[in-house]
Short mmCIF file of C-alpha atoms in Angstrom, two decimals:
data_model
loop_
_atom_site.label_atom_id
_atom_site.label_comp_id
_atom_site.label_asym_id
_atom_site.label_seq_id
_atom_site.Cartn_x
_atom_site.Cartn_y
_atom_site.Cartn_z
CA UNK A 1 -131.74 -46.56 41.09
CA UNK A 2 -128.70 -46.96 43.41
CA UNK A 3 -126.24 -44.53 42.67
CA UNK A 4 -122.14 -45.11 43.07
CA UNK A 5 -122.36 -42.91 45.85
CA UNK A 6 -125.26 -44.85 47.99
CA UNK A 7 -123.24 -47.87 47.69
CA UNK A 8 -120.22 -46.60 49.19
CA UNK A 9 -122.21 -45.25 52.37
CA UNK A 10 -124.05 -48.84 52.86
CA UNK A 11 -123.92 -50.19 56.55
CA UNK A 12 -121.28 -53.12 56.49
CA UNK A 13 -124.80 -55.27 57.31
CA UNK A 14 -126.07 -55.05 53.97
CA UNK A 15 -122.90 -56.14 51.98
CA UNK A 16 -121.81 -59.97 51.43
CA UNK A 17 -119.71 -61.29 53.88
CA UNK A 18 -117.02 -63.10 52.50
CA UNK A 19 -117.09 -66.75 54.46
CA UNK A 20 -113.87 -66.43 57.23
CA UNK A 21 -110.97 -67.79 56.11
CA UNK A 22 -108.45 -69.74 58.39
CA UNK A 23 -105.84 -67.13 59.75
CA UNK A 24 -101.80 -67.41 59.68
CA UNK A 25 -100.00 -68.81 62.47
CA UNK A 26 -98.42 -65.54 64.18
CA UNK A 27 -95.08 -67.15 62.99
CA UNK A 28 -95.29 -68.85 60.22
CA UNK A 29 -93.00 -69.02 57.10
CA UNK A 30 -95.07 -67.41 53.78
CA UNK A 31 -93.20 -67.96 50.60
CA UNK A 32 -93.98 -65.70 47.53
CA UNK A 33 -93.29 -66.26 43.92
CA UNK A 34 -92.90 -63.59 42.11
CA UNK A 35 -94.28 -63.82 37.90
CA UNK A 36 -93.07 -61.44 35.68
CA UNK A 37 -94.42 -61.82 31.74
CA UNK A 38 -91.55 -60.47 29.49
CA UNK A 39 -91.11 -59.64 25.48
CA UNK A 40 -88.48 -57.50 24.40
CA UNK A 41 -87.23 -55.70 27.60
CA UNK A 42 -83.79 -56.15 27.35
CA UNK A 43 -82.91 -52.53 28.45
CA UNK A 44 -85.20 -53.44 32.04
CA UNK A 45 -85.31 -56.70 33.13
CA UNK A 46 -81.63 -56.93 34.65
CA UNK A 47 -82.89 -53.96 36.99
CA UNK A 48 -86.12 -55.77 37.24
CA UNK A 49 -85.32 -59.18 38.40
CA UNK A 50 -82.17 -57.35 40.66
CA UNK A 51 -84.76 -55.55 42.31
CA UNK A 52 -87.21 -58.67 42.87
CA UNK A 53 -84.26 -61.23 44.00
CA UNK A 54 -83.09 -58.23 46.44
CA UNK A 55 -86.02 -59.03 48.69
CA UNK A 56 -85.05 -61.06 51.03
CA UNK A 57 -88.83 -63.01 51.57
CA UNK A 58 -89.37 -63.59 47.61
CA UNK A 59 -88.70 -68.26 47.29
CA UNK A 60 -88.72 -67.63 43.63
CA UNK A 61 -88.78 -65.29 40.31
CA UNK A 62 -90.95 -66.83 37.69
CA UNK A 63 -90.03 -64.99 34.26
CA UNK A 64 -92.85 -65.99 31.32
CA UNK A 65 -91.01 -64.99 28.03
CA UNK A 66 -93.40 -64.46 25.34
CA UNK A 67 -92.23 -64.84 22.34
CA UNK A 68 -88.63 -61.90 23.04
CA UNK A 69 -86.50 -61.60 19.52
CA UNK A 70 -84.54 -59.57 21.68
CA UNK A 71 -81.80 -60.95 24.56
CA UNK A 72 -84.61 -60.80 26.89
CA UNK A 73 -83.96 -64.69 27.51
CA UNK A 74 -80.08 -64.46 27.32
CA UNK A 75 -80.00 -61.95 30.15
CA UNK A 76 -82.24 -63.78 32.41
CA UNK A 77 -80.11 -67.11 31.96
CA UNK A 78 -76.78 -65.50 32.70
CA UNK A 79 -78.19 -64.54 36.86
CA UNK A 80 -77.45 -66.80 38.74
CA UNK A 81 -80.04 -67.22 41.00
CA UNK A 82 -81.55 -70.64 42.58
CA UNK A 83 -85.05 -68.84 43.27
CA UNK A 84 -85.01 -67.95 39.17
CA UNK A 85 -87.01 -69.91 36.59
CA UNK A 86 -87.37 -68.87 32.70
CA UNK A 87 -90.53 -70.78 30.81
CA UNK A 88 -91.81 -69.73 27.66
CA UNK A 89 -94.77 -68.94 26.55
CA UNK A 90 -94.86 -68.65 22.66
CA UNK A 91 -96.07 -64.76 22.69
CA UNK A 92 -99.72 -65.65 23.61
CA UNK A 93 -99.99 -62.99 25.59
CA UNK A 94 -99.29 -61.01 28.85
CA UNK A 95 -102.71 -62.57 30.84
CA UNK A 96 -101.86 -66.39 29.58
CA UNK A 97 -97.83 -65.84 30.38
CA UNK A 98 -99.07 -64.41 34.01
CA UNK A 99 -101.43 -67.60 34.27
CA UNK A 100 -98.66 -69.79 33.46
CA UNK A 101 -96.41 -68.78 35.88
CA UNK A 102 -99.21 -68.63 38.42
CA UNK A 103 -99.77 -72.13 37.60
CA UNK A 104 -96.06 -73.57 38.41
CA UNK A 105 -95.74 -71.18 41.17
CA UNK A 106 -94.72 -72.58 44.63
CA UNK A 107 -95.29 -70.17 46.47
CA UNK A 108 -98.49 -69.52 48.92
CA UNK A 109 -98.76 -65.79 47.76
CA UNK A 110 -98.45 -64.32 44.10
CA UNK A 111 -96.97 -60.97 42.79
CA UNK A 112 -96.64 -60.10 39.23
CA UNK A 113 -94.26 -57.56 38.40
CA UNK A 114 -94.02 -55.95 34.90
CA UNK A 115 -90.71 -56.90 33.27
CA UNK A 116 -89.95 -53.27 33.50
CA UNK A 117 -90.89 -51.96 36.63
CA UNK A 118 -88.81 -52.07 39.63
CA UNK A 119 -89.59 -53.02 43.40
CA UNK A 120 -88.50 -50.83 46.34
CA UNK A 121 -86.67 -51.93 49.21
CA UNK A 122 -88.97 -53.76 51.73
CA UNK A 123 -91.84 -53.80 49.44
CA UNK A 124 -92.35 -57.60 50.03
CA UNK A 125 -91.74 -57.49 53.92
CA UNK A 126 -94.20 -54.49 54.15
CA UNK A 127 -96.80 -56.86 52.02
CA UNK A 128 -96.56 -59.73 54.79
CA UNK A 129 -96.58 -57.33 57.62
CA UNK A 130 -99.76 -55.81 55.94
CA UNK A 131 -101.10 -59.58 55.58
CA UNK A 132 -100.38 -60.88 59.11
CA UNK A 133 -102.25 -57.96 60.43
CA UNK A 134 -105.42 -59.10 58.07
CA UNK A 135 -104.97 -62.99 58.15
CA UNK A 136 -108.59 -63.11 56.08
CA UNK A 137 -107.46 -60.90 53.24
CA UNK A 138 -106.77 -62.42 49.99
CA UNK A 139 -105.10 -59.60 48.52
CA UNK A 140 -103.04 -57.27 50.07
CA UNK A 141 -101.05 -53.95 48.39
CA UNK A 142 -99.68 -50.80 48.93
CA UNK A 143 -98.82 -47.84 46.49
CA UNK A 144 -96.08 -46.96 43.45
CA UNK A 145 -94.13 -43.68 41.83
CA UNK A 146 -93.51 -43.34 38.29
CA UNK A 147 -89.71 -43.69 36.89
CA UNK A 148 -88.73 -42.01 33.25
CA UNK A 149 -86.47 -44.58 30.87
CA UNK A 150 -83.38 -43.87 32.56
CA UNK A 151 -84.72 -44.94 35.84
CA UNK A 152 -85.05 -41.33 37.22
CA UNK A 153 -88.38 -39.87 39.66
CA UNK A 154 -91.01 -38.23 37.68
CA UNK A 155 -93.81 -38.59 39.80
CA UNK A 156 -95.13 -36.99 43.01
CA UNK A 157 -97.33 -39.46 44.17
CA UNK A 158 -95.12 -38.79 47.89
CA UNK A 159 -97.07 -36.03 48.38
CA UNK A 160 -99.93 -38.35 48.89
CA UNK A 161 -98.93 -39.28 52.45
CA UNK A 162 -101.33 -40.42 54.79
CA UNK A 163 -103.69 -41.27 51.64
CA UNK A 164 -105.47 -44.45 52.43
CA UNK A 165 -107.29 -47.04 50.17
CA UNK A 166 -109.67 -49.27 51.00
CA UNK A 167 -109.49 -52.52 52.79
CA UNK A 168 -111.65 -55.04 54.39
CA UNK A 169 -114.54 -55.95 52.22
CA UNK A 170 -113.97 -54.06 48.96
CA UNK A 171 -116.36 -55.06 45.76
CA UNK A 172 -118.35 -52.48 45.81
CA UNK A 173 -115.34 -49.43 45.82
CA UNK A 174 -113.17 -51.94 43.46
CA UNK A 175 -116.24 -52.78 40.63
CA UNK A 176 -116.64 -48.79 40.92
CA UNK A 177 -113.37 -48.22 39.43
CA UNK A 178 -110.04 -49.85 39.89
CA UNK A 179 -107.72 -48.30 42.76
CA UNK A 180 -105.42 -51.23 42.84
CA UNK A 181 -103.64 -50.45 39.16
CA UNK A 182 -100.72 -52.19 39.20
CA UNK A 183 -100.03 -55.73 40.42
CA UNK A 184 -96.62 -54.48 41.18
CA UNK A 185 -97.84 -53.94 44.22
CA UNK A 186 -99.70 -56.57 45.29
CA UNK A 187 -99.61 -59.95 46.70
CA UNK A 188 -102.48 -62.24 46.05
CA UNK A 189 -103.22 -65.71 47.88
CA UNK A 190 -102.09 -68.44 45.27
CA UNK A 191 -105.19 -70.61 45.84
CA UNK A 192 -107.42 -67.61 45.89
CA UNK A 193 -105.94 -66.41 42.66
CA UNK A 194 -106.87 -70.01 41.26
CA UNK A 195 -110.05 -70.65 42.79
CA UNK A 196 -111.13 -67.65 40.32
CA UNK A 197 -109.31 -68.50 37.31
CA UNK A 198 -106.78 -66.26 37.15
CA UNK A 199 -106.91 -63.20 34.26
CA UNK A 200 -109.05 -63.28 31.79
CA UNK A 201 -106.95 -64.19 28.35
CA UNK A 202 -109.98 -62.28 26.17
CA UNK A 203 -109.44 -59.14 27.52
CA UNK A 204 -107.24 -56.88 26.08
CA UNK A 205 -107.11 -53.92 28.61
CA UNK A 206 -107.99 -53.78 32.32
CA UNK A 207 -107.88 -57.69 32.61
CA UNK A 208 -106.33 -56.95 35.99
CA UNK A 209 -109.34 -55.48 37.52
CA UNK A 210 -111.63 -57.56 36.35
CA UNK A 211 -109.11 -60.61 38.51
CA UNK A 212 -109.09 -57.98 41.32
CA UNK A 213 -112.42 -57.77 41.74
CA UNK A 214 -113.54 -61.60 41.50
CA UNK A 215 -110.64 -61.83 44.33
CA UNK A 216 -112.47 -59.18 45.97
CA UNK A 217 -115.88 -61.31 45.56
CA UNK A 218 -114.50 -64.04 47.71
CA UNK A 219 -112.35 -62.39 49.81
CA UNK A 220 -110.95 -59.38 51.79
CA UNK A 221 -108.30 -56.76 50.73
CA UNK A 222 -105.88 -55.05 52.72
CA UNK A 223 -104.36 -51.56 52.28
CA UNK A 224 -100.54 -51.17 53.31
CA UNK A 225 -100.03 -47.40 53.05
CA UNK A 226 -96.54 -47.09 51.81
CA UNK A 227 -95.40 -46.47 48.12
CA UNK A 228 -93.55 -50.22 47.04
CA UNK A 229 -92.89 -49.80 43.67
CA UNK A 230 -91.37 -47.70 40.88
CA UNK A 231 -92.91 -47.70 37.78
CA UNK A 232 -91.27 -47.05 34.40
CA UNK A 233 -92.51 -44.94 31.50
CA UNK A 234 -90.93 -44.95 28.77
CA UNK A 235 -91.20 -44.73 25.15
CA UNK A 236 -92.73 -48.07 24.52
CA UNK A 237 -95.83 -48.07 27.12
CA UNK A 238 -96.06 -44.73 26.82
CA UNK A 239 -96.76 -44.59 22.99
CA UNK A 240 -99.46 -47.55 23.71
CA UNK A 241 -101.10 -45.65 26.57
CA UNK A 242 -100.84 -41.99 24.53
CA UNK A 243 -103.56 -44.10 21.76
CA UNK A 244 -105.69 -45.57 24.22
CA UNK A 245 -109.42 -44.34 24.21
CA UNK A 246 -112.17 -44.90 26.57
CA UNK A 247 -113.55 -47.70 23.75
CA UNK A 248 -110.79 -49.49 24.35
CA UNK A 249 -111.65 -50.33 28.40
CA UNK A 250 -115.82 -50.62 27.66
CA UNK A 251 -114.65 -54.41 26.67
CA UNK A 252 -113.70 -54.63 30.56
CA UNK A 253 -116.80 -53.30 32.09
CA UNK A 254 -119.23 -55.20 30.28
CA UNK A 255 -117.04 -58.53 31.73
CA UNK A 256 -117.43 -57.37 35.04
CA UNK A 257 -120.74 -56.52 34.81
CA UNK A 258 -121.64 -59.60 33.07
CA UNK A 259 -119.68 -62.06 35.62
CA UNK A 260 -121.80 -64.16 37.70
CA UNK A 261 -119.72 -64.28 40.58
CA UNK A 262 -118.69 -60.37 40.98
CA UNK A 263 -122.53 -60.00 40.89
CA UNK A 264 -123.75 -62.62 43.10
CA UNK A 265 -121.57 -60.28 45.66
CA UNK A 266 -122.54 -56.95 44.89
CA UNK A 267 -125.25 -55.46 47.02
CA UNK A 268 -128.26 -55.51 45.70
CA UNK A 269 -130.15 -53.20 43.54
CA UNK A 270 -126.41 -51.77 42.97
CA UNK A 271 -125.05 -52.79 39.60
CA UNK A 272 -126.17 -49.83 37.53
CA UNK A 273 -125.20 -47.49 39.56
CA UNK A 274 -121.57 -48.85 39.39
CA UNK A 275 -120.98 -49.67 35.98
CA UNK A 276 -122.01 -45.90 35.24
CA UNK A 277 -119.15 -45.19 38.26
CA UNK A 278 -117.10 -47.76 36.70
CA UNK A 279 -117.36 -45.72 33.12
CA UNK A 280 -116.67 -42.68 34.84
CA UNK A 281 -113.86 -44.02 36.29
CA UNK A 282 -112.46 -45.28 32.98
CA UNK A 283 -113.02 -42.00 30.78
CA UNK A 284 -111.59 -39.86 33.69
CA UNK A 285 -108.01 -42.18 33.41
CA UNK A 286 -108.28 -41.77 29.85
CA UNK A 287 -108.33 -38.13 30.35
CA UNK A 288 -105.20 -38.44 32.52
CA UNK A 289 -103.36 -40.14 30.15
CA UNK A 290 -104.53 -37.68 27.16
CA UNK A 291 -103.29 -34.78 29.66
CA UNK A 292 -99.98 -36.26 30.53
CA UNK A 293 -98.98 -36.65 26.70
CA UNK A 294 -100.29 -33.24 25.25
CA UNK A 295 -103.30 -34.04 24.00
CA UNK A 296 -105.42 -31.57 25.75
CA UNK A 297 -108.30 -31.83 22.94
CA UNK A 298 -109.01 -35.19 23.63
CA UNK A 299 -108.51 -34.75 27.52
CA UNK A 300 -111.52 -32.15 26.93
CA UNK A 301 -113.54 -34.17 24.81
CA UNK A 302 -113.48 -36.92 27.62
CA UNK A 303 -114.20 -34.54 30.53
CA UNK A 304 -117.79 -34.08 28.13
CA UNK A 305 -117.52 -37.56 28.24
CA UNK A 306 -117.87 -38.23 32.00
CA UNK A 307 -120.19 -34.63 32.68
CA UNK A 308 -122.85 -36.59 29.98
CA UNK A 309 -122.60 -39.51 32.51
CA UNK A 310 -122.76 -37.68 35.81
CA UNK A 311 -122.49 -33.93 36.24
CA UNK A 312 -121.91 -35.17 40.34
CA UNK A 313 -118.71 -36.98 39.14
CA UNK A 314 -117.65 -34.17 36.61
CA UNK A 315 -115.53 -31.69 39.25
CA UNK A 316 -113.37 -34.22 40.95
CA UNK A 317 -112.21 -35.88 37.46
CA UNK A 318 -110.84 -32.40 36.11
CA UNK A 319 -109.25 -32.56 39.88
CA UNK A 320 -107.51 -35.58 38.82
CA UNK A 321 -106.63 -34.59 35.33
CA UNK A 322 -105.39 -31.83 36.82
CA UNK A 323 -103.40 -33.70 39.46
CA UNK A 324 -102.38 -36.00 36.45
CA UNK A 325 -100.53 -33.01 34.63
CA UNK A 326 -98.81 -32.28 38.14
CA UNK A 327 -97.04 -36.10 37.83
CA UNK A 328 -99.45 -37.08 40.83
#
């Protein structure tokens, strides 16, 4: 069998090559619409949409409310904004009010932003640098921090610099384990986005990846190496994350696994040996997450977890739940 490892040191010869794709003009005008799902995030989404309608490139802010009892709604119709829409979306979840959006969207390139996250200055412009430089990719994205509740710097993912991800053709490394986490910071090709479907309304957790990596099966990703968003925690996505178990992403892996197109791409004789990377992957972050909220029993039990599934893999997760304690 083909292990993780062999995969990633394949000659670029004997992976898929996506088909070319026509490149952008060196001038020309791209227009990005940015979709942000929203349900009760009254106390963020004034510092969320200010921080998306600061940048200068975005044509339009797309909020999907679904289903807010809150004055979610009421907050987003007192900006006035031209380049801000509200639609609804009768709380059917965070994947369909993403698709929605993505659907009305004008715009040739797509960015959804969590209702309560927050972009950084020039996260947009350094997105379109990064994708005139790679006028194949259809996906291009960059880095975040974590923010506390009040808006404040908890994380020390700056001490990361000169960290680089992985662009170019990138199923293989992305169906391994998903480096991408956040759309936040990422823009994805509108008609790329829908030639695949968009996300995947039956999956509860990690629906993102799955997207990400039948992108990845059809086109190229670029890397721009610069930290472009902040990302909250706070008491509400905290308490969901601080319950989470690996169970709860094994839903995800057997949809990548099982998708025709993902696999069609994947080198061959490969597919085992990256759903057991992909599983790694999975129970390591669960281990983070245990870590960074005190349960240090459960962070254990999940280290056993990955060592069963790869003794190889077992040092450089309790790096990262290590790293994961340290805020990085």
């Amino acid at each position: 069998m083909i292990t993780a490892e062999d995969v990633l040191d394949l000659p670029a010869a004997s992976r898929v090559v996506p088909a070319p794709r026509l490149p952008l003009p060196a001038g020309s005008t791209t227009s990005v619409s940015v979709v942000i799902p929203a349900k009760n995030v009254a106390a963020y989404i004034g510092e969320t949409l200010a921080s998306a309608l600061a940048q200068g490139e975005i044509s339009e802010v797309i909020v999907v409310d679904d289903g807010s009892s809150d004055t979610t709604t009421a907050i987003v119709r007192a900006i006035r904004d031209p380049r801000l829409r509200l639609m609804t979306n009768d709380s059917a979840g965070v994947s369909a009010a993403r698709n929605l959006g993505a659907r009305y969207a004008s715009g040739e390139w797509l960015l959804f932003l969590d209702a309560d996250d927050r972009l950084r200055p020039g996260a947009v412009a350094a997105l379109l640098a990064a994708a005139r430089a790679a006028p194949r990719a259809v996906l291009v994205y960059g880095d975040y921090n974590t923010i506390d509740s009040e808006g404040r710097q908890i994380g020390r993912r700056s001490l990361l610099k000169g960290r680089r991800k992985p662009s170019g053709d990138v199923l293989a490394r992305l169906a391994a384990g998903n480096f991408i986490v956040n759309g936040g910071i990422a823009l994805a090709r509108a008609e790329a986005f829908r030639a695949i479907g968009g996300f995947d309304t039956s999956l509860r957790y990690c629906e993102d990846w799955h997207c990400w990596c039948r992108l990845a099966a059809i086109g190229e990703f670029e890397f721009a190496p610069k930290l472009l968003l902040d990302y909250r925690l706070h008491t509400a996505n905290t308490m969901n994350a601080a319950v989470r178990t690996p169970k709860d992403f094994f839903p995800a892996i057997a949809r990548v696994f099982d998708d025709g197109l993902i696999l069609a791409r994947l080198p061959e004789g490969t597919a085992a040996g990256l759903r057991q990377a992909a599983e790694v992957h999975l129970v390591t972050y669960s281990a983070m997450q245990a870590v960074r909220f005190g349960r240090y029993r459960d962070a254990l039990a999940y280290l056993g977890m990955v060592g069963r599934r790869s003794l190889k893999a077992l040092p450089r997760a309790a790096v990262r739940v290590a790293f994961a304690r340290l805020g990085i």
